[in-house]
Amino acid sequence: KRLHFTQLHGHRAWQRAVDAARVPVSMEDSDGNGEYKLEILVYENLDVHMERFYVDLAAGAYRSGLVSTDGAKLGSNYEITARVIANKEIGMNFAILRKTN
């Protein structure tokens, strides 16, 4: 809720979405002709780094006594995010894609 995302994809769902993607070659070609697919050249799961980041943020927020705009302790919000990442409910990836015919 804090980041206002309406939909999040896990790693497998994200990769399936890329595999299924058909993108027009140009904006003028929106009728479906001349589409290309996306090929994943590099894919890295960054969940461990993301979790560590939020653990560190939580510690700093608690030390500083920071409070979120809704009145909750910011450190608590960050701890919850770290736990959600550890439970594989959300994650972060890095990908390099190439268009193919």
XYZ file of N, CA and C in Angstrom:
303
model
N 0.824 -1.194 0.000
C 0.000 0.000 0.000
C 0.866 1.254 0.000
N 1.992 1.199 0.694
C 2.838 2.381 0.837
C 3.400 2.843 -0.503
N 3.718 1.896 -1.394
C 4.308 2.257 -2.686
C 3.264 2.390 -3.784
N 2.006 2.118 -3.470
C 0.881 2.314 -4.391
C 0.935 1.421 -5.624
N 1.491 0.228 -5.496
C 1.458 -0.723 -6.605
C 0.090 -1.396 -6.629
N -0.441 -1.611 -7.825
C -1.717 -2.317 -7.933
C -1.508 -3.805 -8.180
N -0.354 -4.180 -8.726
C -0.074 -5.582 -8.982
C 1.423 -5.817 -8.870
N 1.797 -6.887 -8.186
C 3.191 -7.292 -8.080
C 3.324 -8.693 -8.659
N 4.415 -8.953 -9.350
C 4.680 -10.274 -9.912
C 5.846 -10.898 -9.163
N 5.715 -12.180 -8.842
C 6.856 -12.930 -8.335
C 7.809 -13.219 -9.482
N 8.926 -13.865 -9.171
C 9.944 -14.109 -10.193
C 9.421 -14.979 -11.326
N 8.740 -16.059 -11.011
C 8.232 -16.942 -12.068
C 7.163 -16.259 -12.906
N 6.255 -15.540 -12.246
C 5.190 -14.839 -12.986
C 5.784 -13.774 -13.897
N 6.802 -13.075 -13.429
C 7.447 -12.050 -14.246
C 8.079 -12.689 -15.478
N 8.777 -13.801 -15.281
C 9.415 -14.469 -16.414
C 8.380 -15.001 -17.398
N 7.258 -15.511 -16.902
C 6.182 -15.962 -17.795
C 5.618 -14.786 -18.595
N 5.472 -13.637 -17.955
C 4.951 -12.453 -18.652
C 5.897 -12.030 -19.767
N 7.187 -12.071 -19.518
C 8.163 -11.721 -20.558
C 8.105 -12.742 -21.686
N 8.028 -14.028 -21.335
C 7.967 -15.066 -22.365
C 6.732 -14.917 -23.244
N 5.630 -14.462 -22.674
C 4.376 -14.332 -23.419
C 4.249 -12.997 -24.146
N 5.123 -12.066 -23.855
C 4.996 -10.707 -24.409
C 5.207 -10.703 -25.913
N 4.348 -9.976 -26.581
C 4.489 -9.681 -28.012
C 4.373 -8.174 -28.130
N 5.424 -7.548 -28.606
C 5.495 -6.093 -28.625
C 5.575 -5.618 -30.070
N 4.762 -4.606 -30.460
C 4.861 -4.095 -31.835
C 6.226 -3.469 -32.095
N 6.721 -3.644 -33.314
C 8.010 -3.069 -33.690
C 7.974 -1.553 -33.615
N 6.853 -0.948 -34.014
C 6.744 0.504 -33.947
C 5.326 0.877 -33.533
N 5.135 2.108 -33.118
C 3.814 2.579 -32.707
C 2.840 2.558 -33.886
N 3.334 2.780 -35.098
C 2.470 2.770 -36.274
C 1.976 1.360 -36.571
N 2.658 0.362 -36.033
C 2.359 -1.032 -36.329
C 1.576 -1.665 -35.182
N 0.521 -1.008 -34.748
C -0.224 -1.476 -33.589
C -1.256 -2.541 -33.924
N -1.379 -2.920 -35.210
C -2.376 -3.918 -35.597
C -1.898 -5.347 -35.357
N -0.690 -5.524 -34.861
C -0.198 -6.852 -34.540
C 0.814 -7.404 -35.522
N 0.941 -6.797 -36.697
C 1.947 -7.260 -37.661
C 3.310 -6.726 -37.247
N 4.350 -7.495 -37.544
C 5.692 -7.034 -37.247
C 6.021 -7.020 -35.763
N 5.461 -7.952 -35.019
C 5.752 -8.007 -33.590
C 7.080 -8.706 -33.345
N 7.651 -8.430 -32.175
C 8.823 -9.178 -31.759
C 8.595 -9.692 -30.343
N 9.342 -10.725 -30.014
C 9.289 -11.277 -28.662
C 10.489 -10.747 -27.879
N 10.449 -10.965 -26.584
C 11.552 -10.574 -25.718
C 12.289 -11.817 -25.240
N 13.601 -11.769 -25.309
C 14.437 -12.867 -24.835
C 15.210 -12.378 -23.613
N 15.202 -13.161 -22.562
C 15.951 -12.810 -21.349
C 17.396 -13.247 -21.540
N 18.306 -12.276 -21.561
C 19.736 -12.580 -21.696
C 20.386 -12.776 -20.332
N 20.025 -11.925 -19.387
C 20.576 -11.990 -18.030
C 19.420 -11.829 -17.056
N 19.409 -12.655 -16.031
C 18.374 -12.540 -15.005
C 19.023 -12.786 -13.653
N 18.854 -11.844 -12.739
C 19.383 -12.005 -11.385
C 18.284 -11.769 -10.368
N 18.183 -12.667 -9.423
C 17.268 -12.538 -8.302
C 17.991 -11.718 -7.228
N 17.462 -10.549 -6.896
C 18.111 -9.644 -5.944
C 17.422 -9.636 -4.576
N 16.639 -10.674 -4.288
C 15.879 -10.706 -3.038
C 16.759 -10.586 -1.790
N 17.883 -11.278 -1.759
C 18.760 -11.235 -0.578
C 19.232 -9.806 -0.330
N 19.599 -9.109 -1.389
C 20.065 -7.726 -1.255
C 18.926 -6.805 -0.814
N 17.747 -7.025 -1.388
C 16.591 -6.207 -1.043
C 16.200 -6.410 0.427
N 16.211 -7.654 0.877
C 15.880 -7.931 2.281
C 16.884 -7.246 3.215
N 18.164 -7.361 2.912
C 19.197 -6.728 3.745
C 19.008 -5.218 3.792
N 18.676 -4.621 2.661
C 18.433 -3.188 2.566
C 17.334 -2.770 3.538
N 16.216 -3.508 3.550
C 15.104 -3.150 4.435
C 15.413 -3.436 5.894
N 16.193 -4.456 6.185
C 16.635 -4.702 7.561
C 17.477 -3.523 8.046
N 18.402 -3.063 7.207
C 19.236 -1.913 7.562
C 18.413 -0.634 7.693
N 17.450 -0.435 6.792
C 16.569 0.732 6.891
C 15.783 0.716 8.202
N 15.283 -0.453 8.568
C 14.506 -0.572 9.810
C 15.353 -0.177 11.009
N 16.571 -0.667 11.063
C 17.452 -0.348 12.189
C 17.700 1.156 12.275
N 17.985 1.780 11.153
C 18.221 3.225 11.136
C 16.975 4.017 11.505
N 15.823 3.568 11.032
C 14.569 4.270 11.338
C 14.230 4.165 12.818
N 14.466 2.993 13.411
C 14.227 2.846 14.857
C 15.176 3.739 15.655
N 16.458 3.738 15.270
C 17.451 4.583 15.966
C 17.072 6.052 15.901
N 16.548 6.468 14.759
C 16.214 7.885 14.557
C 14.811 8.240 15.046
N 14.009 7.233 15.394
C 12.656 7.489 15.857
C 11.719 7.999 14.764
N 11.969 7.607 13.524
C 11.171 8.098 12.399
C 9.769 7.488 12.409
N 8.809 8.314 12.017
C 7.414 7.914 11.985
C 6.875 8.138 10.574
N 6.080 7.178 10.091
C 5.463 7.266 8.765
C 4.353 8.305 8.777
N 3.898 8.692 7.603
C 2.844 9.700 7.510
C 1.537 9.242 8.147
N 1.347 7.914 8.264
C 0.125 7.404 8.900
C 0.293 7.228 10.412
N 1.432 7.647 10.954
C 1.672 7.585 12.394
C 2.369 6.324 12.869
N 2.532 5.337 11.988
C 3.215 4.094 12.365
C 4.719 4.326 12.417
N 5.392 3.523 13.231
C 6.854 3.597 13.264
C 7.395 3.129 11.918
N 8.232 3.948 11.312
C 8.775 3.618 10.002
C 9.608 2.337 10.068
N 10.320 2.165 11.172
C 11.111 0.943 11.352
C 10.245 -0.300 11.291
N 9.040 -0.215 11.850
C 8.106 -1.341 11.819
C 7.670 -1.632 10.390
N 7.370 -0.587 9.618
C 7.012 -0.768 8.206
C 8.133 -1.466 7.437
N 9.365 -1.032 7.681
C 10.507 -1.637 6.994
C 10.724 -3.080 7.430
N 10.520 -3.376 8.710
C 10.644 -4.754 9.206
C 9.625 -5.660 8.524
N 8.409 -5.166 8.387
C 7.358 -5.949 7.720
C 7.748 -6.218 6.274
N 8.274 -5.206 5.598
C 8.705 -5.388 4.205
C 9.815 -6.425 4.117
N 10.784 -6.378 5.030
C 11.873 -7.366 5.036
C 11.321 -8.774 5.245
N 10.351 -8.923 6.124
C 9.749 -10.225 6.397
C 8.984 -10.743 5.162
N 8.275 -9.856 4.492
C 7.536 -10.237 3.284
C 8.503 -10.706 2.194
N 9.637 -10.038 2.078
C 10.663 -10.452 1.111
C 11.217 -11.820 1.496
N 11.519 -12.015 2.788
C 12.054 -13.297 3.260
C 11.071 -14.436 3.011
N 9.774 -14.128 3.073
C 8.740 -15.139 2.827
C 8.450 -15.339 1.343
N 9.210 -14.658 0.480
C 9.085 -14.772 -0.979
C 7.734 -14.270 -1.502
N 7.112 -13.336 -0.770
C 5.855 -12.754 -1.234
C 6.099 -11.645 -2.247
N 7.213 -10.951 -2.126
C 7.650 -9.965 -3.115
C 9.139 -10.155 -3.328
N 9.657 -9.576 -4.377
C 11.079 -9.702 -4.652
C 11.522 -8.636 -5.635
N 12.787 -8.694 -5.967
C 13.352 -7.742 -6.922
C 14.246 -8.512 -7.879
N 14.215 -8.102 -9.130
C 15.083 -8.731 -10.102
C 15.800 -7.682 -10.935
N 16.813 -8.159 -11.613
C 17.542 -7.366 -12.602
C 17.542 -8.204 -13.865
N 17.177 -7.610 -14.975
C 17.140 -8.364 -16.225
C 17.628 -7.519 -17.382
N 18.284 -8.185 -18.289
C 18.639 -7.579 -19.571
C 17.889 -8.388 -20.626
N 17.087 -7.673 -21.421
C 16.254 -8.325 -22.432
C 16.699 -7.908 -23.833
N 16.422 -8.777 -24.785
C 16.705 -8.462 -26.186
C 15.457 -8.791 -26.994
N 15.147 -7.924 -27.955
C 14.021 -8.238 -28.823
C 14.467 -9.220 -29.894
N 13.568 -10.144 -30.198
C 13.850 -11.157 -31.230
C 12.670 -11.197 -32.189
N 12.862 -11.809 -33.339
C 11.759 -11.947 -34.311
C 10.906 -13.129 -33.955
